[in-house]
Amino acid sequence: MKKYELMFIINPTILEEGREAVIAKVNNILAGAGATVLKSEKWGERKLAYPIDKKKTGFYVLTTLEMDGTKLTEVESKLNITEEVMRYIVVKND
C-alpha cells in the first residue's frame, strides 16, 4: 500500500450540501478501489489559475489516502466521468 494525495476541484455552482455529497461520492469511488482515506481537508473556494468552463473559482479538496497503485487507473477513469469534479490530480507521497 502506497500513500497518495488526491486534489480535486468541485464545480463552484454546487451548494454546501451538494459539496458534501460530492466528497462522499469521491470517497466511495476510492473505497471501491480498496483505498483507505487517511485525511480529507476542505480548502474552500479559491480562484483558478485559468478559467474552466467559463468559471473562475472552484472548491478545492485535498484527500490523503493509501491504496494499491494498480487500482489508480480505475479511480482516475471514474473521476473523469464525475461531472461535479472539474479537475483532479493524484500525487504519490514518498
CSV table of N, CA and C in Angstrom, one decimal:
chain,number,residue,atom,x,y,z
A,1,MET,N,0.8,-1.2,0.0
A,1,MET,CA,0.0,0.0,0.0
A,1,MET,C,0.9,1.2,0.0
A,2,LYS,N,0.6,2.1,-1.0
A,2,LYS,CA,1.4,3.3,-1.1
A,2,LYS,C,0.5,4.5,-0.7
A,3,LYS,N,1.1,5.6,-0.3
A,3,LYS,CA,0.4,6.8,0.1
A,3,LYS,C,0.3,7.7,-1.1
A,4,TYR,N,-0.9,8.3,-1.3
A,4,TYR,CA,-1.2,9.2,-2.4
A,4,TYR,C,-1.9,10.4,-1.8
A,5,GLU,N,-1.8,11.5,-2.6
A,5,GLU,CA,-2.7,12.7,-2.3
A,5,GLU,C,-3.5,12.9,-3.5
A,6,LEU,N,-4.8,13.1,-3.3
A,6,LEU,CA,-5.7,13.4,-4.4
A,6,LEU,C,-6.3,14.8,-4.2
A,7,MET,N,-6.0,15.7,-5.1
A,7,MET,CA,-6.5,17.1,-5.0
A,7,MET,C,-7.6,17.2,-6.1
A,8,PHE,N,-8.8,17.6,-5.7
A,8,PHE,CA,-9.8,17.7,-6.8
A,8,PHE,C,-10.6,19.0,-6.5
A,9,ILE,N,-11.1,19.6,-7.6
A,9,ILE,CA,-11.8,20.8,-7.6
A,9,ILE,C,-13.3,20.6,-8.0
A,10,ILE,N,-14.2,21.0,-7.1
A,10,ILE,CA,-15.6,20.8,-7.3
A,10,ILE,C,-16.2,22.1,-7.9
A,11,ASN,N,-17.1,21.9,-8.8
A,11,ASN,CA,-17.8,23.0,-9.5
A,11,ASN,C,-18.3,24.0,-8.5
A,12,PRO,N,-18.0,25.3,-8.7
A,12,PRO,CA,-18.5,26.3,-7.7
A,12,PRO,C,-20.0,26.5,-7.6
A,13,THR,N,-20.7,26.1,-8.6
A,13,THR,CA,-22.2,26.3,-8.6
A,13,THR,C,-22.9,25.3,-7.7
A,14,ILE,N,-22.2,24.3,-7.2
A,14,ILE,CA,-22.8,23.3,-6.3
A,14,ILE,C,-22.8,23.9,-4.9
A,15,LEU,N,-23.9,23.9,-4.2
A,15,LEU,CA,-24.0,24.5,-2.9
A,15,LEU,C,-23.4,23.6,-1.8
A,16,GLU,N,-23.4,24.1,-0.6
A,16,GLU,CA,-22.7,23.4,0.5
A,16,GLU,C,-23.1,21.9,0.7
A,17,GLU,N,-24.5,21.7,0.7
A,17,GLU,CA,-25.0,20.4,0.9
A,17,GLU,C,-24.5,19.4,-0.2
A,18,GLY,N,-24.5,20.0,-1.4
A,18,GLY,CA,-24.1,19.2,-2.6
A,18,GLY,C,-22.6,18.9,-2.6
A,19,ARG,N,-21.8,19.8,-2.0
A,19,ARG,CA,-20.4,19.5,-1.9
A,19,ARG,C,-20.1,18.3,-1.0
A,20,GLU,N,-20.8,18.2,0.1
A,20,GLU,CA,-20.6,17.1,1.0
A,20,GLU,C,-20.9,15.8,0.2
A,21,ALA,N,-22.0,15.8,-0.6
A,21,ALA,CA,-22.4,14.7,-1.4
A,21,ALA,C,-21.3,14.3,-2.4
A,22,VAL,N,-20.7,15.3,-3.0
A,22,VAL,CA,-19.6,15.1,-4.0
A,22,VAL,C,-18.4,14.5,-3.3
A,23,ILE,N,-18.0,15.0,-2.1
A,23,ILE,CA,-16.9,14.5,-1.4
A,23,ILE,C,-17.2,13.0,-1.0
A,24,ALA,N,-18.4,12.7,-0.5
A,24,ALA,CA,-18.8,11.4,-0.2
A,24,ALA,C,-18.7,10.5,-1.4
A,25,LYS,N,-19.1,11.0,-2.6
A,25,LYS,CA,-19.1,10.2,-3.8
A,25,LYS,C,-17.7,9.8,-4.2
A,26,VAL,N,-16.7,10.8,-4.1
A,26,VAL,CA,-15.3,10.6,-4.4
A,26,VAL,C,-14.8,9.6,-3.4
A,27,ASN,N,-15.1,9.7,-2.1
A,27,ASN,CA,-14.6,8.7,-1.1
A,27,ASN,C,-15.2,7.3,-1.4
A,28,ASN,N,-16.4,7.2,-1.9
A,28,ASN,CA,-16.9,5.9,-2.2
A,28,ASN,C,-16.2,5.3,-3.4
A,29,ILE,N,-15.8,6.1,-4.4
A,29,ILE,CA,-15.0,5.7,-5.5
A,29,ILE,C,-13.7,5.1,-5.0
A,30,LEU,N,-13.1,5.8,-4.1
A,30,LEU,CA,-11.8,5.4,-3.5
A,30,LEU,C,-12.0,4.1,-2.7
A,31,ALA,N,-13.0,4.0,-1.9
A,31,ALA,CA,-13.2,2.8,-1.1
A,31,ALA,C,-13.5,1.6,-2.0
A,32,GLY,N,-14.2,1.9,-3.1
A,32,GLY,CA,-14.5,0.8,-4.1
A,32,GLY,C,-13.2,0.2,-4.7
A,33,ALA,N,-12.2,1.0,-4.8
A,33,ALA,CA,-10.9,0.6,-5.3
A,33,ALA,C,-10.0,0.0,-4.3
A,34,GLY,N,-10.5,-0.1,-3.0
A,34,GLY,CA,-9.7,-0.6,-2.0
A,34,GLY,C,-8.8,0.4,-1.3
A,35,ALA,N,-9.1,1.7,-1.4
A,35,ALA,CA,-8.2,2.7,-0.8
A,35,ALA,C,-8.7,3.0,0.6
A,36,THR,N,-7.8,3.4,1.4
A,36,THR,CA,-8.1,3.8,2.8
A,36,THR,C,-7.9,5.3,2.9
A,37,VAL,N,-8.9,6.1,3.1
A,37,VAL,CA,-8.8,7.5,3.2
A,37,VAL,C,-8.3,7.9,4.6
A,38,LEU,N,-7.1,8.5,4.6
A,38,LEU,CA,-6.5,8.9,5.9
A,38,LEU,C,-7.0,10.2,6.4
A,39,LYS,N,-7.1,11.2,5.5
A,39,LYS,CA,-7.5,12.5,5.9
A,39,LYS,C,-8.1,13.2,4.7
A,40,SER,N,-9.1,14.1,4.9
A,40,SER,CA,-9.7,14.9,3.9
A,40,SER,C,-9.8,16.3,4.3
A,41,GLU,N,-9.2,17.2,3.6
A,41,GLU,CA,-9.2,18.6,4.0
A,41,GLU,C,-10.0,19.5,3.0
A,42,LYS,N,-10.9,20.3,3.5
A,42,LYS,CA,-11.6,21.2,2.6
A,42,LYS,C,-10.8,22.5,2.6
A,43,TRP,N,-10.3,22.9,1.4
A,43,TRP,CA,-9.6,24.2,1.3
A,43,TRP,C,-10.5,25.3,1.0
A,44,GLY,N,-11.7,25.1,0.6
A,44,GLY,CA,-12.6,26.2,0.4
A,44,GLY,C,-12.6,26.6,-1.1
A,45,GLU,N,-13.3,27.7,-1.3
A,45,GLU,CA,-13.4,28.2,-2.7
A,45,GLU,C,-12.2,29.1,-3.0
A,46,ARG,N,-11.6,28.9,-4.1
A,46,ARG,CA,-10.4,29.6,-4.4
A,46,ARG,C,-10.4,30.0,-5.9
A,47,LYS,N,-9.6,31.0,-6.2
A,47,LYS,CA,-9.5,31.4,-7.6
A,47,LYS,C,-8.7,30.4,-8.4
A,48,LEU,N,-9.2,30.1,-9.6
A,48,LEU,CA,-8.5,29.2,-10.5
A,48,LEU,C,-7.4,29.9,-11.3
A,49,ALA,N,-6.3,29.2,-11.7
A,49,ALA,CA,-5.2,29.8,-12.4
A,49,ALA,C,-5.7,30.2,-13.8
A,50,TYR,N,-6.7,29.5,-14.4
A,50,TYR,CA,-7.3,29.8,-15.7
A,50,TYR,C,-8.7,29.4,-15.6
A,51,PRO,N,-9.6,30.1,-16.4
A,51,PRO,CA,-11.0,29.7,-16.4
A,51,PRO,C,-11.2,28.3,-16.9
A,52,ILE,N,-12.1,27.6,-16.3
A,52,ILE,CA,-12.5,26.2,-16.7
A,52,ILE,C,-14.1,26.3,-16.9
A,53,ASP,N,-14.5,26.0,-18.1
A,53,ASP,CA,-15.9,26.1,-18.5
A,53,ASP,C,-16.5,27.5,-18.0
A,54,LYS,N,-15.8,28.5,-18.3
A,54,LYS,CA,-16.2,29.9,-18.0
A,54,LYS,C,-16.3,30.2,-16.5
A,55,LYS,N,-15.8,29.4,-15.7
A,55,LYS,CA,-15.8,29.6,-14.2
A,55,LYS,C,-14.4,30.0,-13.7
A,56,LYS,N,-14.4,31.0,-12.8
A,56,LYS,CA,-13.1,31.5,-12.4
A,56,LYS,C,-12.7,31.0,-11.0
A,57,THR,N,-13.6,30.3,-10.3
A,57,THR,CA,-13.3,29.8,-9.0
A,57,THR,C,-13.7,28.3,-8.9
A,58,GLY,N,-13.3,27.7,-7.9
A,58,GLY,CA,-13.6,26.3,-7.6
A,58,GLY,C,-13.4,25.9,-6.2
A,59,PHE,N,-14.1,24.9,-5.7
A,59,PHE,CA,-14.0,24.5,-4.3
A,59,PHE,C,-12.9,23.3,-4.2
A,60,TYR,N,-11.8,23.6,-3.6
A,60,TYR,CA,-10.7,22.7,-3.5
A,60,TYR,C,-10.8,21.7,-2.3
A,61,VAL,N,-10.5,20.4,-2.6
A,61,VAL,CA,-10.5,19.4,-1.5
A,61,VAL,C,-9.2,18.6,-1.7
A,62,LEU,N,-8.5,18.4,-0.6
A,62,LEU,CA,-7.3,17.6,-0.6
A,62,LEU,C,-7.5,16.3,0.2
A,63,THR,N,-7.3,15.2,-0.4
A,63,THR,CA,-7.5,13.9,0.3
A,63,THR,C,-6.2,13.1,0.3
A,64,THR,N,-5.8,12.7,1.5
A,64,THR,CA,-4.7,11.8,1.7
A,64,THR,C,-5.2,10.4,1.8
A,65,LEU,N,-4.6,9.4,1.1
A,65,LEU,CA,-5.1,8.1,1.1
A,65,LEU,C,-4.0,7.1,0.9
A,66,GLU,N,-4.3,5.8,1.2
A,66,GLU,CA,-3.4,4.7,1.0
A,66,GLU,C,-4.1,3.7,0.1
A,67,MET,N,-3.4,3.3,-1.0
A,67,MET,CA,-4.0,2.3,-1.9
A,67,MET,C,-3.0,1.6,-2.7
A,68,ASP,N,-3.4,0.5,-3.4
A,68,ASP,CA,-2.5,-0.2,-4.3
A,68,ASP,C,-2.5,0.5,-5.6
A,69,GLY,N,-1.3,0.8,-6.1
A,69,GLY,CA,-1.0,1.6,-7.3
A,69,GLY,C,-1.7,1.0,-8.5
A,70,THR,N,-1.9,-0.3,-8.5
A,70,THR,CA,-2.5,-0.9,-9.7
A,70,THR,C,-4.0,-0.5,-9.9
A,71,LYS,N,-4.6,0.0,-8.9
A,71,LYS,CA,-6.0,0.4,-8.9
A,71,LYS,C,-6.2,1.9,-9.3
A,72,LEU,N,-5.1,2.6,-9.5
A,72,LEU,CA,-5.1,4.0,-9.7
A,72,LEU,C,-5.9,4.4,-11.0
A,73,THR,N,-5.7,3.6,-12.1
A,73,THR,CA,-6.3,3.9,-13.4
A,73,THR,C,-7.8,3.7,-13.3
A,74,GLU,N,-8.3,2.8,-12.4
A,74,GLU,CA,-9.7,2.6,-12.2
A,74,GLU,C,-10.3,3.8,-11.6
A,75,VAL,N,-9.6,4.3,-10.5
A,75,VAL,CA,-10.1,5.5,-9.8
A,75,VAL,C,-10.1,6.7,-10.8
A,76,GLU,N,-9.1,6.9,-11.6
A,76,GLU,CA,-9.0,8.1,-12.5
A,76,GLU,C,-10.1,8.0,-13.5
A,77,SER,N,-10.4,6.8,-14.0
A,77,SER,CA,-11.4,6.7,-15.1
A,77,SER,C,-12.8,7.1,-14.5
A,78,LYS,N,-13.0,6.7,-13.2
A,78,LYS,CA,-14.3,7.1,-12.6
A,78,LYS,C,-14.4,8.6,-12.3
A,79,LEU,N,-13.2,9.2,-11.9
A,79,LEU,CA,-13.2,10.6,-11.6
A,79,LEU,C,-13.4,11.4,-12.9
A,80,ASN,N,-12.9,10.9,-14.1
A,80,ASN,CA,-13.1,11.6,-15.3
A,80,ASN,C,-14.5,11.7,-15.7
A,81,ILE,N,-15.4,10.8,-15.3
A,81,ILE,CA,-16.8,10.9,-15.7
A,81,ILE,C,-17.7,11.4,-14.6
A,82,THR,N,-17.1,11.9,-13.5
A,82,THR,CA,-17.8,12.5,-12.4
A,82,THR,C,-18.0,14.0,-12.8
A,83,GLU,N,-19.2,14.4,-13.1
A,83,GLU,CA,-19.5,15.7,-13.7
A,83,GLU,C,-19.2,16.9,-12.7
A,84,GLU,N,-19.4,16.6,-11.4
A,84,GLU,CA,-19.2,17.7,-10.4
A,84,GLU,C,-17.7,18.0,-10.2
A,85,VAL,N,-16.8,17.1,-10.5
A,85,VAL,CA,-15.4,17.3,-10.3
A,85,VAL,C,-14.8,17.9,-11.6
A,86,MET,N,-14.4,19.2,-11.5
A,86,MET,CA,-13.9,19.9,-12.7
A,86,MET,C,-12.5,19.4,-13.1
A,87,ARG,N,-11.6,19.3,-12.1
A,87,ARG,CA,-10.2,18.8,-12.3
A,87,ARG,C,-9.8,18.0,-11.1
A,88,TYR,N,-8.8,17.2,-11.3
A,88,TYR,CA,-8.2,16.4,-10.2
A,88,TYR,C,-6.8,16.1,-10.6
A,89,ILE,N,-6.0,15.8,-9.5
A,89,ILE,CA,-4.6,15.3,-9.7
A,89,ILE,C,-4.3,14.4,-8.6
A,90,VAL,N,-3.6,13.3,-8.9
A,90,VAL,CA,-3.2,12.3,-7.9
A,90,VAL,C,-1.6,12.3,-7.9
A,91,VAL,N,-1.1,12.5,-6.7
A,91,VAL,CA,0.4,12.6,-6.5
A,91,VAL,C,0.8,11.5,-5.5
A,92,LYS,N,1.9,10.8,-5.8
A,92,LYS,CA,2.4,9.8,-4.9
A,92,LYS,C,3.3,10.5,-3.8
A,93,ASN,N,3.0,10.1,-2.5
A,93,ASN,CA,3.9,10.6,-1.5
A,93,ASN,C,5.0,9.7,-1.2
A,94,ASP,N,6.2,10.3,-1.0
A,94,ASP,CA,7.4,9.5,-0.7
A,94,ASP,C,7.5,9.2,0.8
